[in-house]
Coordinates of C-alpha atoms in Angstrom, one line a residue:
Chain A
M91 CA -17.3 38.0 -100.8
K92 CA -17.9 34.3 -100.7
I93 CA -17.0 32.0 -97.8
L94 CA -16.6 28.3 -97.9
V95 CA -16.6 26.2 -94.6
C96 CA -15.4 22.6 -95.0
I97 CA -17.3 20.3 -92.7
S98 CA -16.6 16.8 -91.5
N99 CA -19.1 14.4 -90.3
V100 CA -17.9 12.7 -87.0
P101 CA -19.3 10.6 -84.2
D102 CA -20.8 12.5 -81.4
T103 CA -18.0 13.4 -79.0
T104 CA -19.5 11.3 -76.2
T105 CA -19.6 8.1 -78.3
K106 CA -17.9 5.1 -76.8
V107 CA -16.0 3.8 -79.8
K108 CA -15.8 0.2 -80.8
F109 CA -14.2 -1.5 -83.7
V110 CA -15.1 -4.4 -86.0
D111 CA -13.4 -6.5 -88.7
G112 CA -10.4 -7.3 -86.6
N113 CA -10.2 -3.8 -85.2
T114 CA -9.7 -2.2 -88.6
K115 CA -13.1 -0.3 -88.8
L116 CA -15.3 1.8 -86.6
D117 CA -18.4 0.1 -85.5
T118 CA -21.0 2.5 -86.7
T119 CA -23.9 0.8 -84.9
G120 CA -26.0 3.3 -83.0
I121 CA -23.6 6.2 -83.5
Q122 CA -25.0 9.7 -83.6
W123 CA -23.2 11.7 -86.3
I124 CA -22.5 15.4 -85.8
I125 CA -20.6 18.3 -87.5
N126 CA -17.1 18.3 -86.3
P127 CA -16.9 20.6 -83.4
W128 CA -14.2 22.8 -84.9
D129 CA -16.1 23.0 -88.2
E130 CA -19.2 23.9 -86.4
L131 CA -17.5 26.8 -84.7
S132 CA -16.0 27.8 -88.2
L133 CA -19.6 27.9 -89.6
T134 CA -20.8 30.0 -86.7
R135 CA -18.1 32.6 -87.3
A136 CA -18.8 32.6 -91.1
L137 CA -22.4 33.3 -90.4
E138 CA -21.6 36.1 -88.0
L139 CA -19.4 37.7 -90.7
K140 CA -22.3 37.4 -93.2
D141 CA -24.8 38.9 -90.6
D142 CA -22.5 42.0 -90.3
S143 CA -23.4 44.2 -93.3
T144 CA -20.0 46.0 -93.1
T145 CA -18.0 42.8 -94.1
G146 CA -19.2 42.4 -97.7
V147 CA -19.8 38.7 -97.2
K148 CA -22.6 37.7 -99.5
S149 CA -22.8 33.9 -99.0
V150 CA -21.7 31.1 -96.8
T151 CA -21.4 27.6 -98.4
V152 CA -20.5 24.4 -96.7
A153 CA -18.6 21.6 -98.5
H154 CA -18.3 18.0 -97.4
V155 CA -16.7 14.9 -98.7
G156 CA -18.9 11.8 -97.9
L157 CA -21.5 9.4 -99.1
I158 CA -25.4 10.1 -99.0
A159 CA -25.5 8.8 -95.4
S160 CA -23.8 12.1 -94.2
E161 CA -26.5 14.3 -95.8
P162 CA -28.3 14.9 -92.4
T163 CA -25.1 16.5 -91.1
I164 CA -25.0 18.8 -94.2
R165 CA -28.8 19.6 -93.7
K166 CA -27.9 20.6 -90.1
A167 CA -25.4 23.0 -91.4
L168 CA -28.0 24.4 -93.8
A169 CA -30.4 24.6 -90.9
I170 CA -27.9 26.6 -88.8
G171 CA -27.7 29.2 -91.6
A172 CA -25.5 28.1 -94.4
D173 CA -26.9 29.3 -97.8
D174 CA -26.1 26.2 -99.8
A175 CA -23.9 23.0 -99.7
I176 CA -21.6 21.0 -101.9
R177 CA -21.2 17.2 -101.3
V178 CA -18.5 15.3 -103.1
N179 CA -19.8 11.8 -103.4
A180 CA -16.8 9.9 -102.0
E181 CA -16.0 7.8 -99.0
P182 CA -13.2 9.7 -97.2
A183 CA -10.1 7.6 -97.4
D184 CA -7.6 9.9 -95.7
A185 CA -6.8 13.5 -95.2
Y186 CA -4.9 13.9 -98.6
Y187 CA -7.7 12.2 -100.4
V188 CA -10.3 14.5 -98.8
A189 CA -8.2 17.6 -99.4
S190 CA -7.8 16.6 -103.1
Q191 CA -11.5 16.3 -103.5
L192 CA -12.2 19.6 -101.9
A193 CA -9.4 21.4 -103.9
E194 CA -11.1 20.3 -107.2
V195 CA -14.5 21.7 -106.1
I196 CA -12.9 25.0 -105.0
K197 CA -11.1 25.4 -108.3
K198 CA -14.5 25.2 -110.1
E199 CA -16.6 27.2 -107.6
Q200 CA -14.1 29.9 -106.5
F201 CA -14.4 31.2 -102.9
D202 CA -12.6 34.2 -101.2
I203 CA -12.2 32.7 -97.8
I204 CA -12.1 29.0 -97.1
I205 CA -12.4 27.9 -93.4
C206 CA -11.4 24.6 -92.0
G207 CA -11.5 23.4 -88.4
I208 CA -8.1 22.6 -87.1
E209 CA -8.8 19.0 -86.7
S210 CA -11.6 16.5 -86.7
S211 CA -12.5 14.6 -83.6
D212 CA -12.2 11.2 -85.3
F213 CA -8.7 11.0 -86.8
N214 CA -7.2 14.0 -85.1
G215 CA -5.0 14.7 -88.1
S216 CA -5.0 18.4 -88.1
T217 CA -4.1 18.3 -91.8
V218 CA -7.0 18.8 -94.3
G219 CA -7.0 22.6 -94.2
S220 CA -3.3 23.3 -94.8
M221 CA -3.1 20.4 -97.3
L222 CA -6.0 22.1 -99.2
S223 CA -4.1 25.5 -99.2
E224 CA -1.1 23.8 -100.7
L225 CA -3.1 22.0 -103.3
L226 CA -4.6 25.3 -104.3
D227 CA -1.4 27.3 -103.8
Y228 CA -3.3 29.7 -101.6
P229 CA -1.8 31.4 -98.5
S230 CA -2.9 29.8 -95.4
V231 CA -3.1 30.9 -91.7
S232 CA -3.2 28.1 -89.1
S233 CA -4.3 28.1 -85.4
V234 CA -6.7 31.0 -86.1
S235 CA -8.5 32.2 -83.0
S236 CA -10.1 35.3 -84.4
L237 CA -11.2 36.3 -88.0
K238 CA -12.5 39.8 -88.8
I239 CA -13.1 41.8 -92.0
E240 CA -12.3 45.5 -91.4
N241 CA -12.6 48.0 -94.1
G242 CA -12.3 45.3 -96.6
Q243 CA -9.1 43.9 -95.0
I244 CA -8.8 40.6 -93.4
V245 CA -7.6 40.7 -89.8
I246 CA -6.6 37.5 -88.2
S247 CA -5.3 36.6 -84.8
R248 CA -3.4 33.4 -84.7
E249 CA -2.0 31.5 -81.8
I250 CA 1.7 31.0 -81.5
D251 CA 3.3 29.1 -78.7
G252 CA 3.3 31.5 -75.8
G253 CA 1.2 34.3 -77.4
K254 CA -0.6 35.5 -80.4
E255 CA 0.1 37.4 -83.7
I256 CA -2.2 39.7 -85.5
V257 CA -1.8 39.1 -89.3
N258 CA -3.3 40.5 -92.5
V259 CA -3.8 38.2 -95.4
S260 CA -5.1 38.7 -99.0
T261 CA -7.8 36.7 -100.4
P262 CA -8.2 34.0 -101.5
F263 CA -6.8 32.1 -98.6
V264 CA -7.4 29.2 -96.2
A265 CA -8.0 29.9 -92.4
V266 CA -7.5 26.8 -90.2
V267 CA -9.4 27.7 -87.1
Q268 CA -9.4 26.6 -83.5
K269 CA -11.0 27.4 -80.2
G270 CA -11.9 31.1 -79.7
I271 CA -13.1 31.7 -83.3
A272 CA -16.7 31.7 -82.0
K273 CA -18.0 31.4 -78.5
E274 CA -20.9 29.0 -78.8
P275 CA -22.0 27.0 -81.9
R276 CA -25.3 28.3 -83.4
I277 CA -28.3 26.1 -82.8
A278 CA -30.7 25.6 -85.6
A279 CA -34.1 27.3 -85.1
M280 CA -37.4 25.6 -86.3
R281 CA -37.5 28.1 -89.2
G282 CA -34.0 27.2 -90.2
I283 CA -34.8 23.5 -90.1
M284 CA -37.8 24.0 -92.4
M285 CA -35.7 26.1 -94.8
A286 CA -32.9 23.6 -94.8
R287 CA -35.1 21.1 -96.7
T288 CA -35.3 23.5 -99.7
K289 CA -31.7 24.7 -99.8
P290 CA -29.6 23.2 -102.6
I291 CA -27.0 20.6 -102.1
K292 CA -24.8 20.4 -105.2
L293 CA -23.3 17.1 -105.9
Y294 CA -19.8 16.5 -107.3
E295 CA -18.4 13.1 -108.3
L296 CA -15.1 12.1 -106.9
I297 CA -11.8 12.6 -108.7
A298 CA -9.1 10.1 -108.7
A299 CA -6.7 10.6 -105.8
E300 CA -4.5 8.0 -104.0
P301 CA -4.6 8.0 -100.2
L302 CA -1.1 8.4 -98.8
T303 CA -1.9 6.6 -95.5
Q304 CA -3.8 3.6 -94.3
V305 CA -5.1 2.6 -90.9
V306 CA -3.8 -0.9 -90.2
S307 CA -5.7 -1.3 -87.1
F308 CA -7.2 0.5 -84.0
E309 CA -6.7 -0.3 -80.5
M310 CA -8.3 0.8 -77.2
P311 CA -6.2 2.7 -74.6
K312 CA -4.8 0.5 -71.9
P313 CA -7.1 0.7 -68.8
R314 CA -5.7 3.0 -66.1
A315 CA -5.2 1.6 -62.6
A316 CA -8.0 2.4 -60.2
C317 CA -7.8 5.9 -58.6
K318 CA -5.9 5.9 -55.2
F319 CA -7.8 8.1 -52.9
V320 CA -6.2 10.3 -50.2
D321 CA -7.9 11.7 -47.1
A322 CA -9.0 15.3 -47.8
E323 CA -7.7 16.3 -44.3
N324 CA -4.2 14.9 -45.1
P325 CA -3.1 16.2 -48.5
K326 CA 0.5 15.9 -47.5
Q327 CA 0.1 12.1 -48.2
L328 CA -0.7 13.1 -51.7
I329 CA 2.4 15.1 -52.2
E330 CA 4.4 12.2 -50.7
L331 CA 2.9 9.8 -53.2
L332 CA 3.6 12.2 -56.1
Q333 CA 7.2 12.5 -54.9
N334 CA 8.0 8.9 -53.9
E335 CA 5.7 6.7 -55.9
A336 CA 4.9 8.7 -59.2
K337 CA 8.2 10.6 -58.9
V338 CA 6.7 13.6 -60.8
I339 CA 7.5 16.5 -58.3
Chain B
M175 CA 19.5 9.6 -96.8
S176 CA 18.7 11.3 -93.5
V177 CA 16.0 12.2 -91.0
L178 CA 15.3 15.9 -91.0
V179 CA 14.0 17.6 -87.9
F180 CA 12.5 21.1 -88.0
T181 CA 13.4 23.0 -84.9
E182 CA 11.8 26.1 -83.4
N183 CA 13.5 28.9 -81.4
W184 CA 12.3 31.7 -79.4
D185 CA 14.3 34.9 -79.8
G186 CA 17.3 32.9 -80.8
K187 CA 17.0 30.1 -78.0
F188 CA 15.7 26.7 -78.8
K189 CA 12.5 25.7 -77.1
K190 CA 12.6 22.5 -75.1
L191 CA 10.4 20.9 -77.8
S192 CA 13.3 21.3 -80.2
F193 CA 15.5 19.0 -78.0
E194 CA 12.6 16.6 -77.7
L195 CA 12.2 16.5 -81.5
A196 CA 16.0 16.1 -81.9
S197 CA 16.0 13.2 -79.4
Y198 CA 13.2 11.6 -81.3
A199 CA 14.6 12.2 -84.7
S200 CA 18.0 10.6 -83.6
K201 CA 16.2 7.5 -82.5
V202 CA 14.2 7.3 -85.8
A203 CA 17.6 7.8 -87.6
E204 CA 19.0 4.9 -85.6
M205 CA 16.1 2.7 -86.7
L206 CA 16.8 3.6 -90.3
N207 CA 20.5 3.3 -90.0
T208 CA 21.1 6.9 -91.0
N209 CA 21.8 10.3 -89.3
A210 CA 19.5 13.1 -88.0
V211 CA 19.9 16.6 -89.5
A212 CA 18.2 19.6 -87.9
L213 CA 17.0 22.6 -89.7
S214 CA 17.0 26.0 -87.9
I215 CA 15.3 29.1 -89.3
G216 CA 16.1 32.4 -87.6
N217 CA 18.9 34.3 -85.9
V218 CA 20.4 31.6 -83.8
D219 CA 24.1 31.7 -82.8
E220 CA 26.5 28.9 -83.3
S221 CA 26.9 27.8 -79.7
E222 CA 23.0 27.5 -79.4
L223 CA 22.9 25.5 -82.8
K224 CA 25.5 23.1 -81.5
K225 CA 23.4 22.3 -78.5
L226 CA 21.2 20.1 -80.9
G227 CA 24.2 17.8 -81.1
N228 CA 23.8 17.0 -77.4
Y229 CA 20.6 15.3 -78.4
G230 CA 22.0 13.1 -81.2
V231 CA 21.7 15.4 -84.2
K232 CA 24.9 15.1 -86.4
K233 CA 24.5 18.2 -88.6
V234 CA 22.6 21.6 -88.2
V235 CA 21.5 23.4 -91.3
S236 CA 21.0 27.1 -90.2
I237 CA 19.1 29.7 -92.3
N238 CA 19.0 33.3 -91.2
N239 CA 17.0 35.3 -93.7
D240 CA 15.1 38.5 -93.0
T241 CA 12.2 37.5 -95.3
L242 CA 11.6 34.5 -93.0
K243 CA 11.5 36.6 -89.8
S244 CA 7.8 36.0 -89.4
L245 CA 5.9 32.8 -90.3
D246 CA 4.4 32.5 -93.8
D247 CA 3.4 28.9 -94.2
R248 CA 3.9 28.8 -97.9
A249 CA 7.4 30.4 -97.8
Y250 CA 8.4 28.2 -94.9
T251 CA 7.2 25.0 -96.7
S252 CA 9.4 25.9 -99.7
V253 CA 12.5 26.3 -97.6
I254 CA 11.9 23.0 -95.6
A255 CA 11.1 21.1 -98.8
E256 CA 14.3 22.5 -100.4
I257 CA 16.4 21.4 -97.5
A258 CA 14.8 18.0 -97.2
Q259 CA 15.4 17.4 -100.9
K260 CA 19.0 18.5 -100.6
E261 CA 19.7 16.3 -97.6
G262 CA 17.8 13.3 -99.1
S263 CA 15.5 13.2 -96.1
K264 CA 13.2 10.2 -96.0
V265 CA 11.6 11.2 -92.7
I266 CA 10.8 14.8 -91.7
I267 CA 9.8 15.5 -88.1
L268 CA 8.0 18.6 -86.8
S269 CA 6.2 19.4 -83.6
N270 CA 2.5 18.8 -83.4
N271 CA 2.1 22.4 -82.2
N272 CA 0.6 25.6 -83.7
M273 CA 3.6 25.9 -86.2
G274 CA 3.9 22.2 -87.1
K275 CA 0.1 21.8 -87.6
G276 CA 0.3 24.6 -90.2
L277 CA 3.5 23.5 -92.0
A278 CA 3.5 19.7 -92.0
P279 CA 0.3 19.3 -94.2
R280 CA 1.6 21.8 -96.7
L281 CA 5.0 19.9 -96.9
S282 CA 3.1 16.6 -97.2
V283 CA 1.4 17.8 -100.4
R284 CA 4.6 19.5 -101.7
L285 CA 6.7 16.4 -101.3
K286 CA 3.8 13.8 -101.8
A287 CA 4.7 12.6 -98.3
A288 CA 2.3 10.7 -96.0
I289 CA 1.8 12.3 -92.7
G290 CA 1.5 10.7 -89.3
A291 CA 0.0 13.6 -87.1
G292 CA 0.2 13.8 -83.3
V293 CA 2.5 10.7 -83.0
S294 CA 3.5 10.1 -79.4
Q295 CA 6.0 7.2 -79.7
L296 CA 8.7 5.8 -82.0
P297 CA 7.4 4.2 -85.2
L298 CA 6.0 0.6 -84.6
S299 CA 8.0 -0.5 -87.7
T300 CA 10.0 1.1 -90.6
N301 CA 9.1 -1.5 -93.2
P302 CA 6.2 -0.9 -93.6
F303 CA 6.5 2.5 -91.9
T304 CA 3.8 2.4 -89.3
V305 CA 3.3 4.9 -86.6
Y306 CA 1.1 4.9 -83.4
K307 CA -1.2 7.9 -83.0
R308 CA -4.1 9.1 -81.1
A309 CA -7.6 8.7 -82.6
F310 CA -11.2 9.5 -81.6
S311 CA -9.8 12.2 -79.3
G312 CA -7.8 9.8 -77.2
N313 CA -10.6 7.2 -76.9
A314 CA -8.6 4.9 -79.2
F315 CA -5.2 4.7 -81.0
A316 CA -4.5 4.0 -84.6
H317 CA -1.7 2.0 -86.2
L318 CA -1.2 4.2 -89.3
E319 CA 0.9 3.0 -92.3
L320 CA 2.6 5.9 -94.1
K321 CA 2.7 4.5 -97.7
T322 CA 5.0 7.0 -99.4
D323 CA 8.7 7.1 -100.0
V324 CA 9.2 10.2 -97.9
K325 CA 7.3 10.3 -94.5
I326 CA 6.3 13.2 -92.3
I327 CA 5.7 12.8 -88.5
T328 CA 4.4 15.6 -86.1
L329 CA 5.4 14.7 -82.6
A330 CA 3.0 15.4 -79.7
Q331 CA 4.6 17.8 -77.2
N332 CA 5.9 16.3 -74.0
S333 CA 5.5 12.8 -75.4
F334 CA 9.2 11.9 -75.8
E335 CA 12.0 12.1 -73.3
L336 CA 15.1 14.1 -73.9
I337 CA 18.0 11.8 -74.6
E338 CA 21.4 13.4 -74.2
T339 CA 24.5 12.0 -75.9
A340 CA 28.1 13.1 -76.1
N341 CA 28.0 13.7 -79.8
G342 CA 28.8 17.0 -81.4
A343 CA 27.0 18.5 -84.4
S344 CA 28.5 20.3 -87.4
V345 CA 26.8 23.6 -88.3
E346 CA 26.3 24.6 -92.0
N347 CA 25.0 28.2 -92.5
I348 CA 23.3 28.4 -95.9
S349 CA 21.3 31.1 -97.7
V350 CA 18.1 30.5 -99.6
N351 CA 16.3 32.6 -102.0
V352 CA 12.8 33.7 -100.8
D353 CA 10.8 35.9 -103.1
A354 CA 9.3 38.6 -100.8
S355 CA 6.5 39.3 -103.2
N356 CA 5.2 35.7 -102.5
I357 CA 4.7 36.5 -98.8
K358 CA 1.0 37.0 -98.4
V359 CA 0.8 36.8 -94.6
Q360 CA 1.8 40.1 -93.1
V361 CA 2.4 40.1 -89.3
K362 CA 1.1 43.4 -87.8
D363 CA 1.5 42.8 -84.1
V364 CA 3.0 40.1 -81.9
Q365 CA 1.8 39.7 -78.3
K366 CA 3.9 37.4 -76.3
Q367 CA 3.1 36.2 -72.8
T368 CA 6.1 36.9 -70.6
G369 CA 7.1 35.3 -67.4
K370 CA 4.4 32.7 -67.8
I371 CA 4.9 29.0 -68.1
L372 CA 3.2 27.7 -71.3
I373 CA 0.5 25.0 -70.9
T374 CA 1.9 23.1 -73.9
D375 CA 5.5 23.2 -72.6
A376 CA 4.7 22.6 -68.9
E377 CA 5.6 19.4 -67.2
I378 CA 3.0 20.1 -64.5
V379 CA -0.4 21.8 -65.1
V380 CA -2.7 22.9 -62.4
S381 CA -6.2 23.3 -63.8
G382 CA -9.5 24.6 -62.3
G383 CA -13.1 24.0 -63.2
R384 CA -16.5 25.1 -62.2
G385 CA -16.0 23.6 -58.8
M386 CA -13.8 26.6 -58.0
K387 CA -17.1 28.5 -57.8
S388 CA -15.8 31.9 -58.7
P389 CA -13.0 33.6 -60.5
D390 CA -12.1 35.2 -57.2
N391 CA -11.1 31.8 -55.7
W392 CA -8.1 31.3 -58.0
G393 CA -5.4 32.5 -55.7
P394 CA -4.5 29.2 -53.9
L395 CA -4.6 27.4 -57.3
V396 CA -2.1 29.9 -58.8
E397 CA 0.0 29.7 -55.6
L398 CA 0.1 25.9 -55.9
A399 CA 1.1 26.2 -59.6
N400 CA 3.9 28.7 -58.6
L401 CA 5.3 26.4 -56.0
L402 CA 5.4 23.5 -58.3
G403 CA 6.7 25.5 -61.3
A404 CA 3.5 24.6 -63.1
A405 CA 1.3 26.2 -65.7
T406 CA -2.3 27.2 -64.9
A407 CA -5.2 26.0 -67.0
C408 CA -8.9 25.6 -66.9
S409 CA -12.0 23.7 -68.2
R410 CA -14.2 25.0 -71.0
P411 CA -17.1 26.4 -68.8
V412 CA -14.5 28.4 -66.9
S413 CA -13.0 30.0 -70.1
D414 CA -16.6 30.4 -71.6
E415 CA -17.7 32.3 -68.5
G416 CA -14.6 34.5 -68.9
W417 CA -13.2 33.5 -65.4
R418 CA -9.9 32.6 -67.1
S419 CA -8.6 33.3 -70.6
H420 CA -9.2 31.0 -73.6
E421 CA -5.5 30.3 -73.8
E422 CA -5.9 28.3 -70.6
H423 CA -8.7 26.1 -71.8
T424 CA -7.6 22.5 -71.9
G425 CA -9.8 19.9 -73.5
Q426 CA -10.8 18.6 -76.8
T427 CA -11.6 21.9 -78.4
G428 CA -9.0 23.8 -76.3
K429 CA -5.4 22.7 -75.8
I430 CA -4.6 19.1 -75.9
I431 CA -1.8 18.5 -73.5
A432 CA 0.4 15.7 -72.2
P433 CA 2.2 16.9 -69.1
N434 CA 3.8 14.6 -66.6
L435 CA 1.3 15.7 -63.9
Y436 CA -2.1 17.2 -64.4
F437 CA -4.2 18.5 -61.5
A438 CA -7.9 18.7 -62.2
I439 CA -9.4 20.8 -59.4
G440 CA -13.1 21.1 -59.3
I441 CA -13.4 19.6 -62.8
S442 CA -16.0 16.8 -63.1
G443 CA -14.4 15.4 -66.2
A444 CA -16.7 15.6 -69.2
T445 CA -15.6 13.3 -72.0
Q446 CA -14.4 16.3 -74.0
H447 CA -12.2 17.5 -71.1
I448 CA -10.7 14.1 -70.6
A449 CA -10.0 13.8 -74.3
G450 CA -7.7 16.8 -74.0
V451 CA -5.8 15.7 -71.0
S452 CA -5.9 11.9 -71.0
S453 CA -2.2 11.7 -72.4
S454 CA -1.0 13.2 -69.1
K455 CA 1.3 10.6 -67.3
Y456 CA -0.4 11.2 -64.0
I457 CA -3.7 12.9 -63.2
V458 CA -4.7 14.1 -59.7
A459 CA -8.4 14.9 -59.3
I460 CA -10.0 16.9 -56.5
N461 CA -13.8 16.9 -56.5
T462 CA -16.7 16.9 -54.1
D463 CA -18.4 14.2 -56.1
K464 CA -17.0 10.7 -55.6
D465 CA -18.7 9.6 -58.8
A466 CA -17.3 12.3 -60.9
P467 CA -15.9 10.9 -64.2
I468 CA -12.5 12.5 -63.7
F469 CA -11.8 10.0 -60.9
G470 CA -12.0 7.3 -63.7
A471 CA -9.1 8.9 -65.5
A472 CA -7.1 9.9 -62.4
Q473 CA -4.4 7.9 -60.5
Y474 CA -4.8 9.9 -57.4
G475 CA -7.8 11.6 -56.0
I476 CA -9.1 13.6 -53.0
I477 CA -12.9 13.8 -52.4
G478 CA -13.4 17.3 -51.1
D479 CA -14.3 20.9 -51.7
A480 CA -11.5 22.7 -53.6
S481 CA -11.8 25.8 -51.5
K482 CA -10.9 23.7 -48.3
V483 CA -8.4 21.2 -49.9
L484 CA -6.3 23.7 -51.9
P485 CA -4.9 25.8 -49.0
K486 CA -4.0 22.6 -47.1
L487 CA -2.3 21.3 -50.3
V488 CA -0.5 24.5 -50.7
E489 CA 0.8 24.2 -47.0
A490 CA 1.9 20.5 -47.7
V491 CA 3.9 21.5 -50.7
K492 CA 5.6 24.3 -48.8
E493 CA 6.4 21.9 -46.0
V494 CA 7.8 19.2 -48.3
K495 CA 9.7 21.8 -50.4
G496 CA 11.0 23.5 -47.2
K497 CA 9.5 26.9 -48.1

């Protein structure tokens, strides 16, 4: 069984974002790029499945749509333990564009399980994974918080509002995963970092795909008013403020 | 032409989010000088369906089909796409929740419709069609143009008020053909929380962090939540330690929420936590450290130890509420 994990390259989550060109583009100066947190957890779970000899998982590949500048992020995924990688040499334009590129690669390479993080921490779209499944006409399971392979059968726990469902799905399929899929992301060991240098990154050239959306501009959140402090000995004052000033209780 | 809203029900009763979506869809329909049509899938009786009319929807299309009893994203996408085409829908609105996040992107590809995901207010303009959405985990917002003829919006929960009107809605029961052999996702078990307020639905959320010091100290926090009719939540370290369940984790990689009031108790406010709760209308922070980042996001704060402040807070709520 072959697993593909789609990874996105995003600014470190503690980055204080700034914009340039009339607030139309992210100012990339000094940004440290990382694997999107949900994709990193996806990769961790994929590697756990491969480590378990009863699952029949033979390989874990990562795929990424991005220019050469994003290769350090791909190398990090290889250092963590992915067997090989695919990079589509294209600047991500929007979610539909990215999903279209990935779909073409998957049609050529064939995987049994495709895992995508539920969203990326830059555009917060929550869309690439399910778009990909539709482009491939594969079944998809979204909001996945647990993915197991038991006696050759895929057993997934997905979150529903107010509970969870245990589902079976046949391969090939796309799992769109969220918190809970793995506890802590794996950290690359020195041996992994050394090995990552020799692992293959297959390069695909972009296909024609028209983005469906365009960011017109970005804006920063409006600053919040300074915090109003209440004496710890008199929390009744807080309740009164919430009742009479904020009117939320 | 119409605006189509995909509603969700729980055992035949609409969730509050469906009325929020209906209110939002009706306002978008007004902007486009057209009507809002709601789609309901499931066994929902006519009196319940008509309630959508109270929120501005003019027509409700109801589908009750055994094959659609459980969620298969592909099958649901086919049905929604079919109804959207039949109703000539130019805008399709779903919730940005677990269900909407799975369905909206498939629908986007199926209908070649641009998607604005996690939108929290009415479109900024309809020509060009531009929406305002969260980006960089709430550290910025994007004005996003949806460039296609048909547009899809997923609405962030609790981000739009309920708007009641005196209008009634007509109900049309229709049947659709769903090929059962195409259903590839088989539901084996459903585990629903009962009697618990859902974090994503709640108007007030009371959340605890490492400053609670031990899982044994949650009693007063839960009592406060119960008194306020609130949901309980926690920060990532708390769920990772197993003090509280993963379902309660709020933050960037947990649940992203937008209640009217969020209590952050013993939570210092890491960037990732604030990213998940910053859309709350009001944040109250209780922390021993006066320099904790959470106070930068909060409107109201108490500098103090949660174990000492919480019992007093509980007493204050009881007094004010006359309990």
